[in-house]
Amino acid sequence: MKNLPALQALLATPKKVVIVTHFKPDADALGSSLGLANFLVKKGHSVSVISPSDYPDFLAWMPGNEMVLALLKENKETEARAEALISNADIVFCLDFSNLKRIHEVGPMVAKAAAAKVLIDHHLEPEAFADFSMWDVASASTAQLIVELIDKLGDLHLMDANIATCLYAGLMTDTGGFRHNNTTRKEFEVAAALVSKGANPSLVAKQIYDTNSLERLRLTGFALSEKLVVLQAFNTAYMTLTQHELKKFGSQTGDTEGLVNYGLSIKGIKLAVLMYDRGDEIKLSFRSLNDFNVNTLARKHFEGGGHKNASGGQSKLSLEETLQKFLSILPEYKNQLF
Ligand code: 5GP
Ligand code: MN
């Protein structure tokens, strides 16, 4: 961060802080936000975390969860509360996203806020809207950028088990449990530091990965046995899920998370895609191996983006039309898939 001393000066006296993370937050989005929130509370600030949407139960256990205001479609009052918090804030932190479109209704609130804006993120191609930014695509998670920030502020002594637990959750999931190719010595070093501050790896893993409902497991089984399609000619695997199918398995927010990875676990598959109907739009998830860049694909065709090997996007077409669109663009990438 270029102007760290200015941020340090700002944080030297108690401030009204709002931390915003992206729509449908994952463990890195929520974990980095709550890690930072717990730290800033300890420093004497007044802190709220805003999630532009609901989030899964398997993320609702993190220390500080009560600080989160989640905007719910069915409750317009939450939007007004978010607006008031953001317009009164001295500092707005934007975590794990770098494009205001990713926070939906909250985007215009942040854009017009008088607060100092701090962007902390690791996604590709950021938008320039912040006064301070800590942006590093080489970082496997936003959570570890929070560790770096706390360190640079000279406050590592304030790191406790609650802060470390939230940050460990983000680091663990964004590395796919320390399996993805963003896992380097550095990630293990940060993980070790967090564990030494009190994060418990098996408890965090249990809360996030092993608290499935039976319905969610059945949905996974159904998707794998009935909906997984392999296109050998393109080294590609995809799954689609309709609203009806999701409802049939009583699907809750987060139940589809991780499904896309099964496609990529097939030997020889270089591109895996999940498309499902969210009701108001189709959500797409892309995962790839090595040099195949799904950020470019998601950005060009599906109003999305993310990382080189893990990206997301959306489509306002029907599920079937979205699938047809995807199938029609695949030949464009054929050479890169071999
Ligand atoms: P997922 O497929 O799990 O939703 O997302 C994969 C990665 O892409 C995550 O890092 C996520 O933050 C990012 N991502 C998901 N959807 C979008 C999107 O619409 N736009 C951008 N820029 N990134 C996205
Ligand atoms: Mn992340």
CSV table of N, CA and C in Angstrom, one decimal, residues 18 29 31 36 39 47 74-75 109 125 130 134 148 151 158 190 204 211 232 256 270 272-273 302 331 336 338:
chain,number,residue,atom,x,y,z
A,18,VAL,N,-17.1,1.0,8.0
A,18,VAL,CA,-17.9,0.0,7.4
A,18,VAL,C,-17.1,-0.9,6.5
A,29,ALA,N,-14.3,-13.9,1.5
A,29,ALA,CA,-15.0,-12.6,1.6
A,29,ALA,C,-15.4,-12.3,3.0
A,31,GLY,N,-14.6,-14.1,5.8
A,31,GLY,CA,-13.6,-14.3,6.8
A,31,GLY,C,-12.6,-13.2,6.8
A,36,LEU,N,-10.9,-8.6,9.8
A,36,LEU,CA,-10.6,-7.1,9.9
A,36,LEU,C,-11.5,-6.4,10.9
A,39,PHE,N,-10.4,-7.1,14.4
A,39,PHE,CA,-9.2,-6.3,14.7
A,39,PHE,C,-9.5,-4.9,14.9
A,47,VAL,N,-17.5,-0.7,14.2
A,47,VAL,CA,-17.4,-1.4,13.0
A,47,VAL,C,-18.7,-2.1,12.6
A,74,GLU,N,-36.1,-9.9,0.5
A,74,GLU,CA,-37.4,-9.7,1.1
A,74,GLU,C,-37.5,-8.7,2.2
A,75,ASN,N,-36.4,-8.1,2.5
A,75,ASN,CA,-36.5,-7.1,3.6
A,75,ASN,C,-35.8,-5.8,3.1
A,109,MET,N,-24.1,3.2,-3.3
A,109,MET,CA,-23.9,3.8,-2.0
A,109,MET,C,-22.4,4.0,-1.7
A,125,GLU,N,-7.9,-7.4,-12.7
A,125,GLU,CA,-8.5,-6.2,-13.4
A,125,GLU,C,-9.3,-5.3,-12.5
A,130,ALA,N,-10.9,3.6,-5.2
A,130,ALA,CA,-10.5,3.7,-3.8
A,130,ALA,C,-9.4,4.7,-3.6
A,134,MET,N,-4.8,-2.1,-1.5
A,134,MET,CA,-3.8,-3.1,-1.3
A,134,MET,C,-4.3,-4.3,-2.1
A,148,GLU,N,-1.3,-9.1,6.4
A,148,GLU,CA,-0.2,-8.2,5.9
A,148,GLU,C,-0.5,-6.8,6.4
A,151,ASP,N,0.1,-6.5,10.1
A,151,ASP,CA,1.5,-6.4,10.3
A,151,ASP,C,2.1,-5.1,9.9
A,158,LEU,N,-1.9,-7.6,18.4
A,158,LEU,CA,-3.4,-7.5,18.6
A,158,LEU,C,-4.1,-8.8,18.1
A,190,VAL,N,1.8,-18.2,6.4
A,190,VAL,CA,0.7,-17.4,7.0
A,190,VAL,C,-0.2,-18.3,7.8
A,204,VAL,N,-12.1,-25.4,11.9
A,204,VAL,CA,-12.5,-24.5,10.8
A,204,VAL,C,-12.9,-25.4,9.6
A,211,THR,N,-20.5,-29.8,7.4
A,211,THR,CA,-21.7,-29.5,8.1
A,211,THR,C,-22.9,-29.5,7.1
A,232,GLN,N,-15.7,-34.6,-24.5
A,232,GLN,CA,-14.3,-35.0,-24.6
A,232,GLN,C,-13.6,-34.1,-25.7
A,256,THR,N,-24.7,-25.1,-3.7
A,256,THR,CA,-24.0,-25.5,-5.0
A,256,THR,C,-22.5,-25.2,-4.9
A,270,LYS,N,-9.9,-29.9,-18.5
A,270,LYS,CA,-9.2,-28.7,-18.3
A,270,LYS,C,-10.2,-27.5,-18.0
A,272,ALA,N,-14.1,-26.7,-16.3
A,272,ALA,CA,-15.3,-27.2,-15.7
A,272,ALA,C,-16.3,-26.0,-15.5
A,273,VAL,N,-17.6,-26.2,-15.7
A,273,VAL,CA,-18.5,-25.1,-15.6
A,273,VAL,C,-19.8,-25.6,-14.9
A,302,PHE,N,-19.7,-13.5,-20.2
A,302,PHE,CA,-20.7,-13.6,-19.1
A,302,PHE,C,-20.7,-12.6,-18.0
A,331,PRO,N,-15.9,-23.6,-29.3
A,331,PRO,CA,-14.9,-23.8,-30.4
A,331,PRO,C,-13.9,-22.7,-30.5
A,336,GLN,N,-6.9,-23.9,-27.1
A,336,GLN,CA,-6.3,-23.7,-25.7
A,336,GLN,C,-6.7,-24.8,-24.8
A,338,PHE,N,-6.4,-28.0,-25.5
A,338,PHE,CA,-5.6,-29.2,-25.7
A,338,PHE,C,-4.1,-29.0,-25.4
